[in-house]
Tab-separated table of C-alpha atoms in Angstrom:
chain	number	residue	atom	x	y	z
X	1	MET	CA	52.072	106.552	112.552
X	2	GLN	CA	53.147	109.807	111.196
X	3	GLY	CA	56.645	110.170	110.400
X	4	GLU	CA	58.976	113.091	111.382
X	5	ASN	CA	60.832	115.001	110.313
X	6	PHE	CA	63.463	115.247	111.310
X	7	THR	CA	66.468	119.411	110.445
X	8	ALA	CA	69.256	119.351	110.804
X	9	TRP	CA	69.391	120.940	113.848
X	10	SER	CA	67.101	118.081	115.534
X	11	LEU	CA	68.749	116.466	118.183
X	12	LEU	CA	68.320	111.902	118.400
X	13	PHE	CA	69.381	109.501	121.579
X	14	LEU	CA	71.306	106.888	121.729
X	15	GLU	CA	69.664	104.234	123.550
X	16	GLY	CA	73.923	103.255	124.019
X	17	PHE	CA	74.361	101.334	127.488
X	18	SER	CA	72.726	103.111	129.356
X	19	ARG	CA	70.270	100.470	131.164
X	20	TYR	CA	73.945	99.342	132.251
X	21	PRO	CA	75.296	102.656	134.406
X	22	ARG	CA	78.029	100.401	136.529
X	23	LEU	CA	79.116	99.038	132.761
X	24	GLU	CA	79.394	102.865	131.207
X	25	ILE	CA	82.406	104.118	133.776
X	26	ILE	CA	84.315	100.996	132.201
X	27	LEU	CA	82.713	100.625	128.787
X	28	PHE	CA	83.940	104.269	129.301
X	29	VAL	CA	87.943	104.014	129.911
X	30	PHE	CA	89.120	100.142	127.685
X	31	SER	CA	86.859	102.325	124.951
X	32	LEU	CA	89.314	105.359	125.390
X	33	ILE	CA	92.240	102.647	125.438
X	34	MET	CA	91.288	101.255	122.324
X	35	TYR	CA	90.411	104.213	120.742
X	36	LEU	CA	94.219	105.366	121.484
X	37	VAL	CA	96.402	102.588	120.698
X	38	THR	CA	94.488	102.981	117.316
X	39	ILE	CA	94.875	106.321	116.159
X	40	LEU	CA	98.878	105.469	118.053
X	41	GLY	CA	99.073	102.165	116.155
X	42	ASN	CA	97.996	102.921	112.641
X	43	SER	CA	99.494	106.577	112.267
X	44	THR	CA	102.633	105.302	112.925
X	45	LEU	CA	101.543	102.745	110.364
X	46	ILE	CA	101.209	105.371	107.806
X	47	LEU	CA	104.282	106.960	108.085
X	48	ILE	CA	106.284	104.635	108.602
X	49	THR	CA	105.231	103.906	105.117
X	50	VAL	CA	105.334	106.740	103.917
X	51	LEU	CA	109.200	107.816	105.444
X	52	ASP	CA	111.001	103.940	104.710
X	53	SER	CA	111.776	103.457	101.168
X	54	HIS	CA	111.431	99.750	101.493
X	55	LEU	CA	108.512	99.758	103.046
X	56	GLN	CA	107.011	101.902	100.125
X	57	THR	CA	105.419	98.395	97.986
X	58	PRO	CA	102.191	97.696	97.057
X	59	MET	CA	101.670	95.223	100.438
X	60	TYR	CA	102.205	98.127	102.317
X	61	LEU	CA	100.790	100.591	100.096
X	62	PHE	CA	97.531	98.769	100.812
X	63	LEU	CA	98.424	98.663	105.295
X	64	GLY	CA	98.592	102.426	104.373
X	65	ASN	CA	95.499	102.519	103.160
X	66	LEU	CA	93.737	100.466	105.755
X	67	SER	CA	95.315	101.697	108.506
X	68	PHE	CA	93.972	105.016	107.122
X	69	MET	CA	90.273	104.099	107.134
X	70	ASP	CA	90.805	102.547	110.226
X	71	ILE	CA	91.441	105.597	111.905
X	72	CYS	CA	88.215	107.307	110.071
X	73	TYR	CA	86.079	104.893	110.934
X	74	THR	CA	86.505	104.677	114.727
X	75	SER	CA	86.224	108.886	114.370
X	76	ALA	CA	83.283	108.482	113.739
X	77	SER	CA	81.626	107.260	116.240
X	78	ILE	CA	83.810	106.600	118.705
X	79	PRO	CA	84.623	109.888	120.481
X	80	THR	CA	80.488	109.817	120.207
X	81	LEU	CA	80.591	107.038	122.610
X	82	LEU	CA	83.021	108.531	125.219
X	83	VAL	CA	81.426	111.880	124.719
X	84	ASN	CA	78.628	109.386	125.397
X	85	LEU	CA	79.229	107.117	128.655
X	86	LEU	CA	80.107	110.077	130.987
X	87	SER	CA	76.632	111.693	130.539
X	88	SER	CA	73.676	111.251	131.077
X	89	LYS	CA	71.549	112.754	127.506
X	90	LYS	CA	72.842	110.933	125.019
X	91	THR	CA	72.287	113.513	122.311
X	92	ILE	CA	72.976	113.981	118.534
X	93	ILE	CA	72.038	116.449	116.050
X	94	PHE	CA	70.190	114.755	112.810
X	95	SER	CA	73.343	115.826	110.229
X	96	GLY	CA	75.763	114.683	112.505
X	97	CYS	CA	74.040	111.207	112.341
X	98	VAL	CA	73.368	110.843	109.062
X	99	VAL	CA	77.330	111.821	108.482
X	100	GLN	CA	78.467	109.700	110.635
X	101	MET	CA	75.765	106.355	109.673
X	102	TYR	CA	78.018	107.685	105.804
X	103	LEU	CA	81.336	107.167	107.302
X	104	SER	CA	80.881	103.926	109.228
X	105	LEU	CA	79.376	102.139	106.175
X	106	SER	CA	81.895	103.458	103.678
X	107	MET	CA	84.526	103.085	105.839
X	108	GLY	CA	83.210	99.633	106.185
X	109	SER	CA	82.281	98.350	102.489
X	110	THR	CA	85.489	99.760	101.909
X	111	GLU	CA	87.240	98.144	103.738
X	112	CYS	CA	85.492	94.504	102.928
X	113	ILE	CA	86.345	94.990	99.311
X	114	LEU	CA	89.915	96.722	100.209
X	115	LEU	CA	90.854	93.340	102.079
X	116	ALA	CA	89.716	90.575	98.925
X	117	VAL	CA	92.431	92.306	97.314
X	118	MET	CA	94.792	92.395	99.682
X	119	ALA	CA	94.441	88.306	99.934
X	120	TYR	CA	94.939	88.881	95.677
X	121	ASP	CA	98.469	90.566	96.211
X	122	ARG	CA	99.248	88.054	98.466
X	123	TYR	CA	98.220	85.652	95.289
X	124	VAL	CA	99.745	86.261	93.092
X	125	ALA	CA	103.277	87.672	95.329
X	126	ILE	CA	103.144	83.639	96.362
X	127	CYS	CA	101.484	82.208	93.550
X	128	ASN	CA	103.503	83.702	90.644
X	129	PRO	CA	106.745	85.688	92.467
X	130	LEU	CA	108.472	86.113	89.340
X	131	ARG	CA	106.304	87.599	87.147
X	132	TYR	CA	104.851	90.143	91.219
X	133	PRO	CA	106.047	93.011	89.916
X	134	ILE	CA	105.049	92.951	86.882
X	135	ILE	CA	101.513	92.146	88.365
X	136	MET	CA	101.440	93.563	91.401
X	137	ASN	CA	102.912	97.611	89.837
X	138	ARG	CA	102.469	100.452	91.651
X	139	GLN	CA	99.672	102.030	89.206
X	140	VAL	CA	98.104	98.667	89.351
X	141	CYS	CA	98.790	99.230	92.052
X	142	VAL	CA	96.722	102.260	92.829
X	143	GLN	CA	94.121	101.728	90.770
X	144	MET	CA	92.832	98.415	92.874
X	145	ALA	CA	92.810	101.191	96.505
X	146	THR	CA	90.711	103.893	93.992
X	147	ILE	CA	89.149	101.212	92.706
X	148	SER	CA	87.955	99.624	96.617
X	149	TRP	CA	87.133	103.715	97.785
X	150	VAL	CA	84.684	104.186	94.797
X	151	THR	CA	83.494	101.284	95.496
X	152	GLY	CA	83.200	101.657	99.822
X	153	CYS	CA	82.024	105.289	98.875
X	154	LEU	CA	79.045	104.755	96.711
X	155	THR	CA	78.013	102.410	98.293
X	156	ALA	CA	77.227	103.498	100.931
X	157	LEU	CA	75.865	106.865	99.817
X	158	LEU	CA	73.130	103.893	98.050
X	159	GLU	CA	72.434	102.633	100.868
X	160	THR	CA	72.267	106.200	103.386
X	161	SER	CA	69.924	107.880	100.239
X	162	PHE	CA	67.264	105.272	100.673
X	163	ALA	CA	67.089	105.315	105.235
X	164	LEU	CA	67.458	108.944	104.636
X	165	GLN	CA	64.526	108.813	102.053
X	166	ILE	CA	62.558	106.693	104.942
X	167	PRO	CA	60.122	108.688	107.395
X	168	LEU	CA	61.075	107.542	111.389
X	169	CYS	CA	58.157	107.080	114.332
X	170	GLY	CA	60.428	108.187	117.109
X	171	ASN	CA	64.112	110.035	117.195
X	172	VAL	CA	65.642	107.119	120.256
X	173	ILE	CA	67.664	104.611	118.708
X	174	ASP	CA	69.179	101.592	120.821
X	175	HIS	CA	72.615	101.612	119.701
X	176	PHE	CA	76.098	104.012	120.798
X	177	THR	CA	76.156	105.071	116.748
X	178	CYS	CA	74.251	105.847	113.987
X	179	GLU	CA	74.725	102.121	112.778
X	180	ILE	CA	72.327	101.981	109.895
X	181	LEU	CA	70.391	98.770	111.510
X	182	ALA	CA	69.838	100.785	114.384
X	183	VAL	CA	68.327	103.678	112.779
X	184	LEU	CA	65.936	101.221	110.623
X	185	LYS	CA	64.009	100.112	113.109
X	186	LEU	CA	63.253	103.501	113.768
X	187	ALA	CA	60.964	103.788	110.523
X	188	CYS	CA	56.962	103.813	110.967
X	189	MET	CA	57.041	101.190	107.505
X	190	SER	CA	58.587	98.660	106.402
X	191	SER	CA	60.191	99.481	103.289
X	192	LEU	CA	60.583	96.788	100.572
X	193	LEU	CA	62.382	98.117	98.219
X	194	MET	CA	65.634	99.139	101.051
X	195	ASP	CA	65.717	95.769	101.876
X	196	LEU	CA	66.521	94.641	98.669
X	197	VAL	CA	68.654	97.495	98.476
X	198	MET	CA	70.820	96.353	101.825
X	199	LEU	CA	70.638	92.991	100.782
X	200	VAL	CA	71.710	93.231	98.027
X	201	VAL	CA	74.638	95.838	98.733
X	202	SER	CA	75.216	92.750	101.582
X	203	ILE	CA	76.086	90.500	99.492
X	204	LEU	CA	77.967	92.405	96.719
X	205	LEU	CA	80.406	93.202	99.921
X	206	LEU	CA	80.346	90.296	101.712
X	207	PRO	CA	80.161	87.204	101.069
X	208	VAL	CA	81.345	87.490	97.407
X	209	PRO	CA	84.998	88.961	98.761
X	210	MET	CA	85.265	86.348	101.193
X	211	LEU	CA	84.528	84.599	98.828
X	212	LEU	CA	87.494	85.846	96.561
X	213	ILE	CA	89.688	85.053	99.926
X	214	CYS	CA	88.639	81.514	99.741
X	215	ILE	CA	89.597	80.888	96.420
X	216	SER	CA	92.877	82.715	96.930
X	217	TYR	CA	94.055	81.218	100.379
X	218	GLY	CA	92.754	77.762	98.707
X	219	PHE	CA	96.089	78.201	95.860
X	220	ILE	CA	97.818	80.032	98.141
X	221	LEU	CA	98.437	76.823	100.957
X	222	SER	CA	98.710	74.787	98.213
X	223	THR	CA	101.588	76.684	96.971
X	224	ILE	CA	102.762	76.510	100.061
X	225	LEU	CA	102.413	74.050	101.318
X	226	ARG	CA	104.698	73.122	98.136
X	227	ILE	CA	108.060	75.126	99.435
X	228	SER	CA	111.343	72.695	100.470
X	229	SER	CA	112.445	75.770	102.501
X	230	THR	CA	111.352	75.966	106.360
X	231	GLU	CA	112.439	79.148	106.812
X	232	GLY	CA	110.513	80.046	103.251
X	233	ARG	CA	107.772	77.894	104.219
X	234	ASN	CA	107.518	80.040	107.143
X	235	LYS	CA	107.265	83.460	106.031
X	236	ALA	CA	104.503	82.904	103.877
X	237	PHE	CA	102.336	81.055	106.275
X	238	SER	CA	103.909	84.481	109.095
X	239	THR	CA	102.120	86.654	106.617
X	240	CYS	CA	99.391	84.376	105.353
X	241	GLY	CA	98.834	84.601	109.282
X	242	ALA	CA	98.047	87.788	109.725
X	243	HIS	CA	95.511	88.920	107.548
X	244	LEU	CA	93.568	86.216	107.910
X	245	THR	CA	92.959	86.380	111.581
X	246	VAL	CA	92.235	90.191	111.044
X	247	VAL	CA	89.828	88.752	107.532
X	248	ILE	CA	88.149	86.432	109.894
X	249	LEU	CA	87.374	89.469	113.079
X	250	TYR	CA	86.491	91.449	109.473
X	251	TYR	CA	83.890	89.149	108.130
X	252	GLY	CA	82.610	87.183	110.571
X	253	ALA	CA	81.439	90.296	112.911
X	254	ALA	CA	79.989	92.099	109.538
X	255	LEU	CA	78.285	88.744	108.596
X	256	SER	CA	76.376	88.449	112.182
X	257	MET	CA	75.647	91.472	112.326
X	258	TYR	CA	73.944	92.188	108.160
X	259	LEU	CA	72.987	88.721	106.938
X	260	LYS	CA	71.564	87.075	110.439
X	261	PRO	CA	68.138	85.812	110.410
X	262	THR	CA	66.220	88.615	111.502
X	263	SER	CA	64.238	86.641	114.721
X	264	SER	CA	68.051	86.197	116.242
X	265	ASN	CA	68.071	89.427	115.840
X	266	SER	CA	69.311	90.866	120.066
X	267	GLN	CA	70.206	94.339	119.542
X	268	GLU	CA	72.251	94.077	122.567
X	269	ILE	CA	74.115	91.701	120.938
X	270	ASP	CA	74.195	93.810	118.284
X	271	LYS	CA	76.188	96.587	120.036
X	272	ILE	CA	78.544	93.266	121.302
X	273	VAL	CA	79.490	93.194	117.851
X	274	SER	CA	80.211	96.582	116.551
X	275	LEU	CA	81.999	97.685	119.345
X	276	LEU	CA	84.380	94.553	118.028
X	277	TYR	CA	84.220	95.230	114.339
X	278	GLY	CA	84.476	98.751	115.686
X	279	VAL	CA	87.122	98.988	117.898
X	280	LEU	CA	88.253	95.677	119.093
X	281	THR	CA	88.906	94.593	114.907
X	282	PRO	CA	91.098	98.470	113.526
X	283	MET	CA	93.494	98.546	116.818
X	284	LEU	CA	94.307	94.938	116.793
X	285	ASN	CA	95.424	95.791	112.524
X	286	PRO	CA	98.470	97.530	113.547
X	287	ILE	CA	99.565	94.599	115.495
X	288	ILE	CA	98.937	92.334	113.959
X	289	TYR	CA	100.483	93.292	110.389
X	290	SER	CA	103.576	94.578	112.601
X	291	LEU	CA	104.973	92.053	115.062
X	292	ARG	CA	105.626	89.750	113.443
X	293	ASN	CA	106.770	91.824	110.411
X	294	LYS	CA	110.778	92.410	110.373
X	295	GLU	CA	110.624	95.364	108.193
X	296	VAL	CA	108.309	96.491	110.330
X	297	LYS	CA	110.105	96.588	113.108
X	298	ASP	CA	113.215	97.352	111.867
X	299	SER	CA	111.869	100.500	110.441
X	300	VAL	CA	109.810	101.593	113.834
X	301	LYS	CA	113.218	100.675	115.032
X	302	LYS	CA	115.354	103.012	112.490
X	303	LEU	CA	112.740	106.436	112.838
X	304	LEU	CA	113.392	106.449	117.213
X	305	GLY	CA	116.967	106.191	115.446
X	306	LYS	CA	118.163	102.541	117.611
X	307	VAL	CA	119.279	101.067	115.145
X	308	PRO	CA	120.353	101.459	111.372
X	309	LEU	CA	117.787	99.811	108.637
X	310	ALA	CA	119.722	96.734	107.132
X	311	PRO	CA	120.722	97.667	103.023
X	312	SER	CA	118.128	96.044	100.392
X	313	VAL	CA	119.092	93.217	98.255
């Protein structure tokens, strides 16, 4: 079968959840609420880390980057999902599909690396507290954040470029977004090179950072258990527990998408998993990181003019 050459303005059709019309309204309401909470929560976290000098520390620098990433990630796909859930013709132009694919890949890849960077930050803070200001100085933190962004964007560019070289036999994507795996299912023939690129990038961005996170938290747990102060131990557990919750949610969903056996492939399950790490996780990130964080709550109260922020020690 001959592959189809799509122009920038060619229309592609997103299957989405059209097989379940009664479910679409429910999904629209929940997706809209989660998207608004995501934008509000992450924007608030960025705002307070910029305006409050007490929060201009390495941890909050990385949190600000994570929040900005989540805003970009959800904004790349959720508005299209919301429109298509209410529309009978679920279409997207080819150039828009390419941009959506690239943004989703780049933001997702960058987050994989940034979560590992944040684990290292917690390792230094808890295992080497006296040397923390020297090791994690502002220049180092900016460099680590920059490396995360550059690596994520370049790997996404590589994957997107290779995907665009493959001819497609069809224009109906069985997904609610231009997710790369769903788009590649339209390929007229299998591409060993594309499969190899996807496998190598997935291994570098998923199991490798996750292994580094596990090693970091192995040392962290060992150090926490040696802390004599119950208050200090609880504070360390609280901070690290928030990060681990995000890691488990994000990596668990991503691993089940990109490193699962081909035989277990189910597009409907893929859509649910995509909603999990594409909508739910970005919404939960600011809640998880700030709900039990006294510094963030005090900063929000200060910005709202309720109580003054306690002076730094």
